Amino acid sequence: SSAASDVYKRQVQGLADKIEELISDKEYRQKLSLNAYNVAVNNYTAQNNAQKVLEVYNKVWDNEPNR
């Protein structure tokens, strides 16, 4: 449909605009990369991942009908 095609074209253009912004704006690019690094370091540690696995395990164990 024409409306869907127009939406797709706007999305593609929007993505292209953001890529151009990242290429041309070194300060913005550095800010985004630092923020991404901080999110990764603070949220995806081995300890956090182990805790999440343990929580899932405990939920499964607590809901086991044969216990």
Tab-separated table of N, CA and C in Angstrom:
chain	number	residue	atom	x	y	z
A	1	SER	N	0.838	-1.181	0.000
A	1	SER	CA	0.000	0.000	0.000
A	1	SER	C	0.878	1.238	0.000
A	2	SER	N	0.363	2.304	-0.488
A	2	SER	CA	1.105	3.554	-0.604
A	2	SER	C	1.427	4.139	0.774
A	3	ALA	N	0.490	4.045	1.708
A	3	ALA	CA	0.715	4.591	3.047
A	3	ALA	C	1.854	3.849	3.742
A	4	ALA	N	1.860	2.513	3.622
A	4	ALA	CA	2.926	1.722	4.228
A	4	ALA	C	4.264	2.054	3.597
A	5	SER	N	4.261	2.245	2.291
A	5	SER	CA	5.481	2.605	1.583
A	5	SER	C	6.011	3.956	2.049
A	6	ASP	N	5.111	4.903	2.268
A	6	ASP	CA	5.517	6.224	2.745
A	6	ASP	C	6.119	6.142	4.146
A	7	VAL	N	5.510	5.335	5.011
A	7	VAL	CA	6.032	5.156	6.364
A	7	VAL	C	7.423	4.543	6.299
A	8	TYR	N	7.591	3.532	5.477
A	8	TYR	CA	8.887	2.874	5.332
A	8	TYR	C	9.943	3.865	4.849
A	9	LYS	N	9.600	4.669	3.858
A	9	LYS	CA	10.549	5.659	3.321
A	9	LYS	C	10.947	6.667	4.394
A	10	ARG	N	9.988	7.092	5.226
A	10	ARG	CA	10.312	8.040	6.304
A	10	ARG	C	11.217	7.391	7.344
A	11	GLN	N	10.966	6.117	7.637
A	11	GLN	CA	11.806	5.421	8.601
A	11	GLN	C	13.234	5.287	8.079
A	12	VAL	N	13.368	4.942	6.815
A	12	VAL	CA	14.692	4.805	6.211
A	12	VAL	C	15.405	6.159	6.215
A	13	GLN	N	14.693	7.210	5.851
A	13	GLN	CA	15.298	8.547	5.834
A	13	GLN	C	15.692	8.974	7.238
A	14	GLY	N	14.844	8.674	8.220
A	14	GLY	CA	15.161	9.011	9.607
A	14	GLY	C	16.418	8.306	10.083
A	15	LEU	N	16.556	7.039	9.736
A	15	LEU	CA	17.753	6.284	10.094
A	15	LEU	C	18.980	6.882	9.418
A	16	ALA	N	18.860	7.197	8.144
A	16	ALA	CA	19.976	7.798	7.408
A	16	ALA	C	20.384	9.128	8.045
A	17	ASP	N	19.401	9.927	8.444
A	17	ASP	CA	19.704	11.209	9.086
A	17	ASP	C	20.478	11.008	10.385
A	18	LYS	N	20.080	10.021	11.174
A	18	LYS	CA	20.763	9.758	12.447
A	18	LYS	C	22.181	9.230	12.220
A	19	ILE	N	22.368	8.409	11.206
A	19	ILE	CA	23.711	7.924	10.884
A	19	ILE	C	24.599	9.091	10.467
A	20	GLU	N	24.068	9.983	9.644
A	20	GLU	CA	24.828	11.171	9.243
A	20	GLU	C	25.185	12.030	10.451
A	21	GLU	N	24.253	12.146	11.401
A	21	GLU	CA	24.517	12.921	12.617
A	21	GLU	C	25.660	12.301	13.409
A	22	LEU	N	25.663	10.981	13.535
A	22	LEU	CA	26.742	10.305	14.252
A	22	LEU	C	28.085	10.491	13.553
A	23	ILE	N	28.073	10.453	12.249
A	23	ILE	CA	29.311	10.628	11.489
A	23	ILE	C	29.853	12.046	11.655
A	24	SER	N	28.985	13.022	11.633
A	24	SER	CA	29.428	14.419	11.610
A	24	SER	C	29.635	15.037	12.988
A	25	ASP	N	29.098	14.439	14.040
A	25	ASP	CA	29.157	15.049	15.372
A	25	ASP	C	29.966	14.165	16.324
A	26	LYS	N	31.270	14.433	16.386
A	26	LYS	CA	32.168	13.612	17.198
A	26	LYS	C	31.787	13.638	18.684
A	27	GLU	N	31.428	14.814	19.212
A	27	GLU	CA	31.081	14.931	20.629
A	27	GLU	C	29.844	14.089	20.968
A	28	TYR	N	28.828	14.139	20.120
A	28	TYR	CA	27.606	13.352	20.318
A	28	TYR	C	27.921	11.859	20.243
A	29	ARG	N	28.743	11.485	19.276
A	29	ARG	CA	29.134	10.085	19.105
A	29	ARG	C	29.863	9.578	20.345
A	30	GLN	N	30.771	10.388	20.890
A	30	GLN	CA	31.509	9.992	22.090
A	30	GLN	C	30.586	9.881	23.300
A	31	LYS	N	29.635	10.809	23.411
A	31	LYS	CA	28.677	10.766	24.517
A	31	LYS	C	27.838	9.484	24.461
A	32	LEU	N	27.339	9.147	23.271
A	32	LEU	CA	26.538	7.926	23.130
A	32	LEU	C	27.357	6.682	23.449
A	33	SER	N	28.593	6.643	22.969
A	33	SER	CA	29.419	5.459	23.202
A	33	SER	C	29.759	5.313	24.680
A	34	LEU	N	30.024	6.426	25.364
A	34	LEU	CA	30.304	6.365	26.797
A	34	LEU	C	29.077	5.898	27.575
A	35	ASN	N	27.901	6.409	27.212
A	35	ASN	CA	26.670	5.974	27.869
A	35	ASN	C	26.424	4.484	27.649
A	36	ALA	N	26.645	4.005	26.431
A	36	ALA	CA	26.453	2.582	26.137
A	36	ALA	C	27.432	1.728	26.941
A	37	TYR	N	28.677	2.180	27.027
A	37	TYR	CA	29.685	1.466	27.810
A	37	TYR	C	29.262	1.382	29.275
A	38	ASN	N	28.804	2.503	29.826
A	38	ASN	CA	28.394	2.513	31.235
A	38	ASN	C	27.199	1.595	31.491
A	39	VAL	N	26.250	1.567	30.580
A	39	VAL	CA	25.106	0.662	30.722
A	39	VAL	C	25.596	-0.787	30.736
A	40	ALA	N	26.481	-1.116	29.813
A	40	ALA	CA	26.991	-2.487	29.734
A	40	ALA	C	27.762	-2.868	30.995
A	41	VAL	N	28.656	-2.008	31.438
A	41	VAL	CA	29.488	-2.301	32.611
A	41	VAL	C	28.636	-2.439	33.869
A	42	ASN	N	27.617	-1.590	33.996
A	42	ASN	CA	26.820	-1.584	35.221
A	42	ASN	C	25.686	-2.608	35.243
A	43	ASN	N	25.267	-3.087	34.098
A	43	ASN	CA	24.098	-3.961	34.065
A	43	ASN	C	24.362	-5.385	33.594
A	44	TYR	N	25.480	-5.631	32.984
A	44	TYR	CA	25.717	-6.948	32.409
A	44	TYR	C	26.987	-7.579	32.963
A	45	THR	N	27.080	-7.568	34.277
A	45	THR	CA	28.214	-8.203	34.934
A	45	THR	C	27.923	-9.694	35.111
A	46	ALA	N	28.966	-10.446	35.358
A	46	ALA	CA	28.787	-11.876	35.602
A	46	ALA	C	27.896	-12.102	36.820
A	47	GLN	N	28.068	-11.284	37.845
A	47	GLN	CA	27.261	-11.433	39.056
A	47	GLN	C	25.786	-11.161	38.767
A	48	ASN	N	25.486	-10.110	38.011
A	48	ASN	CA	24.094	-9.816	37.674
A	48	ASN	C	23.480	-10.934	36.843
A	49	ASN	N	24.232	-11.432	35.885
A	49	ASN	CA	23.724	-12.519	35.049
A	49	ASN	C	23.478	-13.774	35.871
A	50	ALA	N	24.389	-14.089	36.775
A	50	ALA	CA	24.218	-15.262	37.632
A	50	ALA	C	22.980	-15.102	38.514
A	51	GLN	N	22.763	-13.900	39.034
A	51	GLN	CA	21.596	-13.637	39.870
A	51	GLN	C	20.312	-13.841	39.080
A	52	LYS	N	20.284	-13.367	37.839
A	52	LYS	CA	19.092	-13.529	37.005
A	52	LYS	C	18.824	-15.002	36.706
A	53	VAL	N	19.863	-15.769	36.445
A	53	VAL	CA	19.699	-17.207	36.196
A	53	VAL	C	19.175	-17.886	37.450
A	54	LEU	N	19.712	-17.516	38.594
A	54	LEU	CA	19.253	-18.092	39.860
A	54	LEU	C	17.791	-17.763	40.121
A	55	GLU	N	17.368	-16.550	39.816
A	55	GLU	CA	15.966	-16.171	40.001
A	55	GLU	C	15.044	-17.006	39.112
A	56	VAL	N	15.445	-17.227	37.879
A	56	VAL	CA	14.641	-18.061	36.979
A	56	VAL	C	14.594	-19.493	37.508
A	57	TYR	N	15.733	-20.019	37.908
A	57	TYR	CA	15.791	-21.370	38.464
A	57	TYR	C	14.857	-21.502	39.661
A	58	ASN	N	14.903	-20.526	40.558
A	58	ASN	CA	14.048	-20.581	41.753
A	58	ASN	C	12.571	-20.509	41.395
A	59	LYS	N	12.201	-19.715	40.420
A	59	LYS	CA	10.800	-19.653	39.993
A	59	LYS	C	10.341	-20.991	39.441
A	60	VAL	N	11.190	-21.610	38.632
A	60	VAL	CA	10.844	-22.917	38.062
A	60	VAL	C	10.733	-23.943	39.178
A	61	TRP	N	11.680	-23.934	40.082
A	61	TRP	CA	11.701	-24.900	41.187
A	61	TRP	C	10.469	-24.724	42.079
A	62	ASP	N	10.113	-23.478	42.375
A	62	ASP	CA	8.966	-23.201	43.250
A	62	ASP	C	7.649	-23.608	42.592
A	63	ASN	N	7.594	-23.618	41.275
A	63	ASN	CA	6.370	-23.957	40.552
A	63	ASN	C	6.316	-25.412	40.098
A	64	GLU	N	7.299	-26.199	40.483
A	64	GLU	CA	7.340	-27.615	40.104
A	64	GLU	C	6.205	-28.347	40.822
A	65	PRO	N	5.289	-28.988	40.062
A	65	PRO	CA	4.125	-29.632	40.689
A	65	PRO	C	4.452	-30.880	41.488
A	66	ASN	N	5.563	-31.526	41.268
A	66	ASN	CA	5.898	-32.775	41.958
A	66	ASN	C	6.709	-32.574	43.218
A	67	ARG	N	6.777	-31.370	43.729
A	67	ARG	CA	7.553	-31.114	44.944
A	67	ARG	C	6.710	-31.230	46.166
